[in-house]
Amino acid sequence: MELRRAGYRLLRGRGVGAELCAALILAVDADPRLAERGTADATRITRDATRTASHRVPQPPLRVTGTEHAELVTLAARAAAALGAETSQQLTGWLTSSRPGG
């Protein structure tokens, strides 16, 4: 568990795509504490990215390759139950609108 937690911390600051990927992987981790951390971070990233224009600080765009985007879509589907319906729907909408080349 400590090794996974340390690896997760190293991904912070590597861009929204890497952080979201790591958070979604952790959201379904067998360790409840890691799963809780991943779920909380995925929820925060999703809410930050889907805020209305009334907020002053925009979230950086999701800059990922087509392959990375497909992986995020797969991970989001796998983590949907952990994230809950509202966050899962927001995440799906964000990923759909952030599709590379779209």
XYZ file of C-alpha atoms in Angstrom:
102
model
C 0.000 0.000 0.000
C 2.781 2.468 0.864
C 4.394 1.947 -2.531
C 1.096 2.644 -4.338
C 0.504 5.734 -2.201
C 4.016 7.034 -2.927
C 3.580 6.435 -6.660
C 0.269 8.250 -6.556
C 1.872 11.282 -4.914
C 4.569 11.392 -7.587
C 1.903 11.853 -10.271
C 0.625 15.089 -8.749
C 1.645 18.031 -10.881
C 2.058 15.915 -14.027
C -1.040 17.330 -15.649
C -4.751 16.832 -15.279
C -4.795 13.711 -17.455
C -2.168 11.863 -15.385
C -3.765 12.925 -12.111
C -7.221 11.845 -13.256
C -5.896 8.512 -14.510
C -4.198 7.794 -11.176
C -7.265 8.891 -9.203
C -9.571 6.645 -11.228
C -7.264 3.671 -10.753
C -7.181 4.263 -7.003
C -10.941 4.789 -6.800
C -11.397 1.049 -7.337
C -8.387 -0.091 -5.279
C -8.928 -2.963 -2.855
C -7.564 -0.860 0.013
C -10.465 1.249 1.334
C -8.255 4.203 2.307
C -6.632 4.390 -1.108
C -10.005 3.974 -2.807
C -11.413 6.816 -0.726
C -8.454 9.067 -1.668
C -8.798 8.225 -5.360
C -12.552 8.837 -5.312
C -12.119 12.182 -3.569
C -9.429 13.311 -6.011
C -11.347 12.144 -9.103
C -14.405 13.995 -7.804
C -12.385 17.171 -7.173
C -10.731 17.054 -10.599
C -14.086 16.476 -12.301
C -15.858 19.256 -10.419
C -13.010 21.688 -11.066
C -13.080 20.870 -14.773
C -16.838 21.169 -15.137
C -17.424 24.351 -13.135
C -19.606 26.979 -14.691
C -18.057 30.067 -16.225
C -18.960 32.074 -13.122
C -15.830 30.803 -11.395
C -12.707 32.842 -11.919
C -10.007 30.186 -12.239
C -10.534 27.876 -15.215
C -9.249 24.308 -15.035
C -6.424 23.571 -17.459
C -7.637 21.710 -20.533
C -7.387 17.938 -20.674
C -4.408 17.400 -22.963
C -4.124 13.718 -23.712
C -3.493 11.542 -26.729
C -6.245 9.478 -28.293
C -4.927 6.369 -26.529
C -4.771 8.139 -23.162
C -8.282 9.474 -23.692
C -9.591 5.983 -24.430
C -7.918 4.727 -21.244
C -9.567 7.512 -19.217
C -12.969 6.587 -20.663
C -12.412 2.937 -19.700
C -11.212 3.856 -16.198
C -14.153 6.239 -15.719
C -16.593 3.459 -16.602
C -14.856 1.081 -14.187
C -14.946 3.674 -11.379
C -18.523 4.873 -12.028
C -20.029 3.119 -9.000
C -17.322 4.462 -6.682
C -17.751 8.001 -8.013
C -21.525 8.077 -7.776
C -24.050 8.984 -10.441
C -23.615 12.771 -10.451
C -19.816 12.805 -10.623
C -19.796 9.943 -13.113
C -22.164 11.838 -15.418
C -20.098 15.018 -15.120
C -16.912 13.092 -15.859
C -18.453 11.354 -18.864
C -19.633 14.697 -20.249
C -16.226 16.280 -19.722
C -14.424 13.375 -21.375
C -16.846 13.492 -24.306
C -16.267 17.219 -24.819
C -12.487 16.836 -24.356
C -12.042 14.108 -26.957
C -8.797 14.680 -28.895
C -9.549 16.071 -32.326
C -13.140 16.716 -31.277
